[in-house]
Amino acid sequence: DATAGYYSSGTTRYLVLGNPDPHISTRGEEVALKAAFKLAKILDRVVIIPWLRCRPHCVEINCQPRESRGDINICALNTRYYIRMWNQELGRLSWREQMFRYNPLTHESVRLRHNLIEWAFWAEGDPRVAPGWRDHSRPQSGLAAMETGLEGGKQVHYIATDAVPEPPSWGNKFGDEATRAQTKVHRMRRPGVVTPAEARELWGESTEKVLAFHSLYGVEVKWDTITGSETDFERRWQRSLRPSDLRQV
């Protein structure tokens, strides 16, 4: 369904955030993800989860860096958290993983081009897949095989905090760090704290299919009675952070 499909929806709008700090703690990532979910709720958008930093305590082999493939300390959501709890507590349709943007079935206004060989085995013969999803000029594996979504100087947003009033840089090690030139800085009435009124004023009328943030480290998002119960969300959020098992079913 071109209107309501999980991948192919032409009406669903998304919110993405970078996770460019190679040394960010698990807690720091969770603060940023929480802010993203709350912003997305206010703005009626779906969160696209960034690459997460892998941790030495992960038990899955897939949770370890795959440097031989060109990956540098990145891992998927299910190496850290129990996906069933995310779906149960946050809603299955409220989020997507980063690889969603590379699926050949994803709507062309959201999809990123790539040359990952594992997709070619089915996508090139699937009648549902429109041409143009593959970039043959890229390697066939690793981060270098994939667009980042920041090409062409696409604008991203940064919410200034007291601790970090300007967008920091870590050298774009993971291909998801926007340059200062393409980053618009927003200074809230209370640094680092976004109210629903501020969020709606700044981004509520945005026509961008994908609303991108440089990062959301240290950002706090408030809700109002229109958005929903913060207490209820906090309970759901804490339950969603259940660590992953070795095998998820």
Tab-separated table of C-alpha atoms in Angstrom:
chain	number	residue	atom	x	y	z
A	1	ASP	CA	0.000	0.000	0.000
A	2	ALA	CA	1.688	3.201	-1.196
A	3	THR	CA	-0.134	5.249	1.453
A	4	ALA	CA	0.065	3.188	4.616
A	5	GLY	CA	2.746	0.537	3.997
A	6	TYR	CA	5.327	-0.002	6.733
A	7	TYR	CA	8.072	0.691	4.203
A	8	SER	CA	6.309	2.392	1.329
A	9	SER	CA	4.121	4.967	3.090
A	10	GLY	CA	4.037	8.246	1.235
A	11	THR	CA	2.489	10.120	4.175
A	12	THR	CA	4.443	8.994	7.252
A	13	ARG	CA	6.983	11.585	8.430
A	14	TYR	CA	10.174	10.724	10.270
A	15	LEU	CA	12.604	12.121	12.822
A	16	VAL	CA	16.256	11.080	12.686
A	17	LEU	CA	19.126	11.901	15.006
A	18	GLY	CA	22.856	11.473	14.691
A	19	ASN	CA	24.928	9.565	17.230
A	20	PRO	CA	28.382	10.840	16.229
A	21	ASP	CA	30.206	10.691	19.591
A	22	PRO	CA	32.425	7.566	19.492
A	23	HIS	CA	32.722	7.591	23.293
A	24	ILE	CA	29.140	8.317	24.267
A	25	SER	CA	27.950	6.272	27.232
A	26	THR	CA	24.924	4.013	27.140
A	27	ARG	CA	23.193	6.481	29.446
A	28	GLY	CA	24.004	9.344	27.090
A	29	GLU	CA	22.513	7.450	24.161
A	30	GLU	CA	19.379	6.663	26.133
A	31	VAL	CA	18.851	10.313	27.072
A	32	ALA	CA	19.084	11.248	23.378
A	33	LEU	CA	16.728	8.455	22.286
A	34	LYS	CA	14.202	9.432	24.942
A	35	ALA	CA	14.261	13.040	23.726
A	36	ALA	CA	13.756	11.807	20.156
A	37	PHE	CA	10.690	9.740	21.055
A	38	LYS	CA	9.123	12.614	22.973
A	39	LEU	CA	9.793	15.098	20.176
A	40	ALA	CA	8.404	12.659	17.633
A	41	LYS	CA	5.224	12.267	19.674
A	42	ILE	CA	4.710	16.046	19.773
A	43	LEU	CA	5.396	16.400	16.058
A	44	ASP	CA	3.531	13.267	14.924
A	45	ARG	CA	6.630	11.641	13.477
A	46	VAL	CA	8.295	8.231	13.594
A	47	VAL	CA	11.774	7.910	15.129
A	48	ILE	CA	14.539	6.314	13.074
A	49	ILE	CA	17.062	4.880	15.543
A	50	PRO	CA	20.709	5.751	14.764
A	51	TRP	CA	23.600	3.315	14.898
A	52	LEU	CA	24.379	2.585	18.538
A	53	ARG	CA	27.819	2.260	20.047
A	54	CYS	CA	28.736	-1.345	20.826
A	55	ARG	CA	29.799	-2.270	24.336
A	56	PRO	CA	32.336	-4.833	25.589
A	57	HIS	CA	29.692	-6.481	27.792
A	58	CYS	CA	27.465	-7.435	24.844
A	59	VAL	CA	27.136	-11.190	24.562
A	60	GLU	CA	26.105	-11.318	20.893
A	61	ILE	CA	28.961	-11.582	18.407
A	62	ASN	CA	27.045	-9.078	16.255
A	63	CYS	CA	27.391	-6.560	19.059
A	64	GLN	CA	31.123	-6.345	18.509
A	65	PRO	CA	32.704	-4.028	15.922
A	66	ARG	CA	33.044	-5.597	12.498
A	67	GLU	CA	36.103	-3.660	11.367
A	68	SER	CA	36.904	-6.264	8.717
A	69	ARG	CA	33.704	-5.135	6.950
A	70	GLY	CA	34.468	-1.456	7.380
A	71	ASP	CA	32.200	-1.028	10.395
A	72	ILE	CA	33.576	0.947	13.318
A	73	ASN	CA	31.984	0.170	16.667
A	74	ILE	CA	28.368	0.248	15.531
A	75	CYS	CA	25.601	-2.190	16.318
A	76	ALA	CA	21.893	-2.667	15.850
A	77	LEU	CA	19.185	-2.064	18.426
A	78	ASN	CA	18.545	-5.723	19.194
A	79	THR	CA	22.099	-6.248	20.419
A	80	ARG	CA	21.321	-3.876	23.288
A	81	TYR	CA	17.584	-4.062	23.994
A	82	TYR	CA	14.715	-6.530	23.961
A	83	ILE	CA	12.761	-5.606	20.817
A	84	ARG	CA	9.480	-7.111	22.009
A	85	MET	CA	9.467	-4.632	24.897
A	86	TRP	CA	10.087	-1.700	22.542
A	87	ASN	CA	7.125	-2.739	20.453
A	88	GLN	CA	4.947	-3.365	23.484
A	89	GLU	CA	5.788	-0.200	25.411
A	90	LEU	CA	6.573	2.356	22.703
A	91	GLY	CA	4.471	1.025	19.844
A	92	ARG	CA	5.645	-1.036	16.879
A	93	LEU	CA	4.877	1.761	14.419
A	94	SER	CA	6.500	4.553	16.446
A	95	TRP	CA	10.057	3.691	15.406
A	96	ARG	CA	12.247	2.131	12.741
A	97	GLU	CA	15.838	0.917	12.823
A	98	GLN	CA	18.535	2.664	10.812
A	99	MET	CA	18.550	-0.091	8.175
A	100	PHE	CA	14.944	0.829	7.336
A	101	ARG	CA	16.315	3.685	5.226
A	102	TYR	CA	18.315	1.243	3.106
A	103	ASN	CA	15.512	-1.217	2.402
A	104	PRO	CA	14.730	-1.116	-1.346
A	105	LEU	CA	10.998	-1.123	-0.505
A	106	THR	CA	11.227	2.085	1.545
A	107	HIS	CA	9.595	5.163	0.015
A	108	GLU	CA	11.993	6.961	-2.317
A	109	SER	CA	11.783	10.231	-0.353
A	110	VAL	CA	13.142	8.454	2.736
A	111	ARG	CA	15.301	5.702	1.239
A	112	LEU	CA	19.069	6.121	1.051
A	113	ARG	CA	21.072	4.668	-1.822
A	114	HIS	CA	23.612	1.941	-1.182
A	115	ASN	CA	25.367	-1.020	-2.752
A	116	LEU	CA	24.977	-3.669	-0.034
A	117	ILE	CA	25.312	-6.972	-1.808
A	118	GLU	CA	22.965	-8.843	0.553
A	119	TRP	CA	20.002	-6.770	-0.662
A	120	ALA	CA	20.696	-7.522	-4.320
A	121	PHE	CA	19.878	-11.214	-3.994
A	122	TRP	CA	16.165	-10.460	-3.688
A	123	ALA	CA	15.634	-6.775	-4.536
A	124	GLU	CA	16.797	-6.851	-8.132
A	125	GLY	CA	14.219	-9.500	-8.995
A	126	ASP	CA	11.361	-8.174	-6.849
A	127	PRO	CA	8.640	-6.381	-8.869
A	128	ARG	CA	7.764	-4.188	-5.860
A	129	VAL	CA	11.200	-2.539	-5.935
A	130	ALA	CA	11.548	0.584	-8.047
A	131	PRO	CA	14.804	1.127	-9.954
A	132	GLY	CA	17.409	3.477	-8.551
A	133	TRP	CA	17.866	2.072	-5.074
A	134	ARG	CA	21.372	0.755	-5.767
A	135	ASP	CA	24.572	2.777	-6.141
A	136	HIS	CA	27.028	0.582	-8.034
A	137	SER	CA	29.860	3.083	-7.508
A	138	ARG	CA	30.159	2.115	-3.826
A	139	PRO	CA	31.775	-0.904	-2.133
A	140	GLN	CA	29.482	-3.851	-1.462
A	141	SER	CA	29.801	-3.950	2.340
A	142	GLY	CA	30.448	-1.769	5.377
A	143	LEU	CA	29.635	1.858	6.057
A	144	ALA	CA	31.285	2.973	2.812
A	145	ALA	CA	28.568	1.111	0.903
A	146	MET	CA	25.840	3.399	2.245
A	147	GLU	CA	24.753	6.991	1.838
A	148	THR	CA	24.522	8.887	5.115
A	149	GLY	CA	21.552	11.141	4.428
A	150	LEU	CA	23.739	14.224	4.901
A	151	GLU	CA	24.971	14.496	1.323
A	152	GLY	CA	24.548	17.795	-0.457
A	153	GLY	CA	24.641	19.854	2.716
A	154	LYS	CA	21.115	18.890	3.808
A	155	GLN	CA	20.055	20.957	6.792
A	156	VAL	CA	19.949	19.426	10.254
A	157	HIS	CA	18.990	20.925	13.608
A	158	TYR	CA	20.849	21.235	16.888
A	159	ILE	CA	19.341	22.102	20.272
A	160	ALA	CA	21.884	24.056	22.296
A	161	THR	CA	22.479	23.073	25.916
A	162	ASP	CA	24.301	24.903	28.687
A	163	ALA	CA	27.104	22.363	28.583
A	164	VAL	CA	27.448	22.312	24.781
A	165	PRO	CA	26.062	25.515	23.242
A	166	GLU	CA	27.492	24.819	19.764
A	167	PRO	CA	27.417	21.607	17.695
A	168	PRO	CA	30.489	19.563	18.619
A	169	SER	CA	32.513	17.476	16.183
A	170	TRP	CA	34.194	14.103	16.562
A	171	GLY	CA	35.572	13.863	13.035
A	172	ASN	CA	32.567	12.111	11.451
A	173	LYS	CA	33.885	8.629	12.258
A	174	PHE	CA	30.549	6.930	11.580
A	175	GLY	CA	29.332	8.948	8.615
A	176	ASP	CA	26.411	10.466	10.521
A	177	GLU	CA	27.896	13.738	11.773
A	178	ALA	CA	26.563	16.869	10.071
A	179	THR	CA	28.968	19.710	9.364
A	180	ARG	CA	28.646	23.012	11.193
A	181	ALA	CA	27.698	24.712	7.921
A	182	GLN	CA	24.614	22.537	7.462
A	183	THR	CA	23.541	22.662	11.132
A	184	LYS	CA	21.008	25.193	12.374
A	185	VAL	CA	21.358	25.935	16.088
A	186	HIS	CA	18.227	26.479	18.185
A	187	ARG	CA	18.443	28.132	21.589
A	188	MET	CA	15.495	27.351	23.835
A	189	ARG	CA	14.194	29.635	26.571
A	190	ARG	CA	15.767	27.148	28.977
A	191	PRO	CA	18.953	25.780	27.366
A	192	GLY	CA	18.571	22.158	26.394
A	193	VAL	CA	14.927	21.953	27.488
A	194	VAL	CA	12.263	21.856	24.756
A	195	THR	CA	8.620	22.576	25.541
A	196	PRO	CA	5.772	21.355	23.322
A	197	ALA	CA	5.023	24.947	22.310
A	198	GLU	CA	8.627	25.513	21.223
A	199	ALA	CA	8.743	22.212	19.325
A	200	ARG	CA	5.517	22.950	17.466
A	201	GLU	CA	6.588	26.505	16.665
A	202	LEU	CA	9.973	25.419	15.307
A	203	TRP	CA	9.123	22.168	13.529
A	204	GLY	CA	5.368	21.613	13.688
A	205	GLU	CA	4.761	23.043	10.215
A	206	SER	CA	7.849	21.500	8.639
A	207	THR	CA	7.144	19.799	5.323
A	208	GLU	CA	10.382	17.812	5.465
A	209	LYS	CA	9.697	14.126	5.091
A	210	VAL	CA	12.729	13.450	7.282
A	211	LEU	CA	13.421	15.957	10.075
A	212	ALA	CA	17.069	15.521	11.027
A	213	PHE	CA	18.927	16.454	14.213
A	214	HIS	CA	22.702	16.662	14.524
A	215	SER	CA	22.363	14.858	17.888
A	216	LEU	CA	20.186	15.099	20.987
A	217	TYR	CA	22.755	14.520	23.726
A	218	GLY	CA	21.690	16.070	27.024
A	219	VAL	CA	18.366	17.353	25.662
A	220	GLU	CA	15.186	17.168	27.739
A	221	VAL	CA	11.751	17.336	26.154
A	222	LYS	CA	8.682	18.328	28.138
A	223	TRP	CA	5.123	17.260	27.403
A	224	ASP	CA	1.741	18.896	27.972
A	225	THR	CA	-1.749	17.490	28.474
A	226	ILE	CA	-2.294	17.497	24.706
A	227	THR	CA	0.694	15.218	24.140
A	228	GLY	CA	-0.034	12.744	26.924
A	229	SER	CA	1.015	11.697	30.405
A	230	GLU	CA	4.728	12.118	31.100
A	231	THR	CA	4.408	9.761	34.061
A	232	ASP	CA	2.964	7.026	31.873
A	233	PHE	CA	5.620	7.559	29.216
A	234	GLU	CA	8.384	7.416	31.830
A	235	ARG	CA	7.123	4.027	33.046
A	236	ARG	CA	6.931	2.715	29.493
A	237	TRP	CA	10.343	4.085	28.640
A	238	GLN	CA	12.002	2.405	31.612
A	239	ARG	CA	10.336	-0.922	30.782
A	240	SER	CA	11.480	-0.644	27.164
A	241	LEU	CA	15.138	-0.539	28.261
A	242	ARG	CA	15.176	-4.207	29.231
A	243	PRO	CA	18.548	-5.616	28.121
A	244	SER	CA	18.535	-8.022	25.216
A	245	ASP	CA	18.788	-11.759	25.606
A	246	LEU	CA	21.293	-13.849	23.710
A	247	ARG	CA	18.425	-15.074	21.550
A	248	GLN	CA	15.278	-13.038	20.927
A	249	VAL	CA	11.987	-14.564	19.838
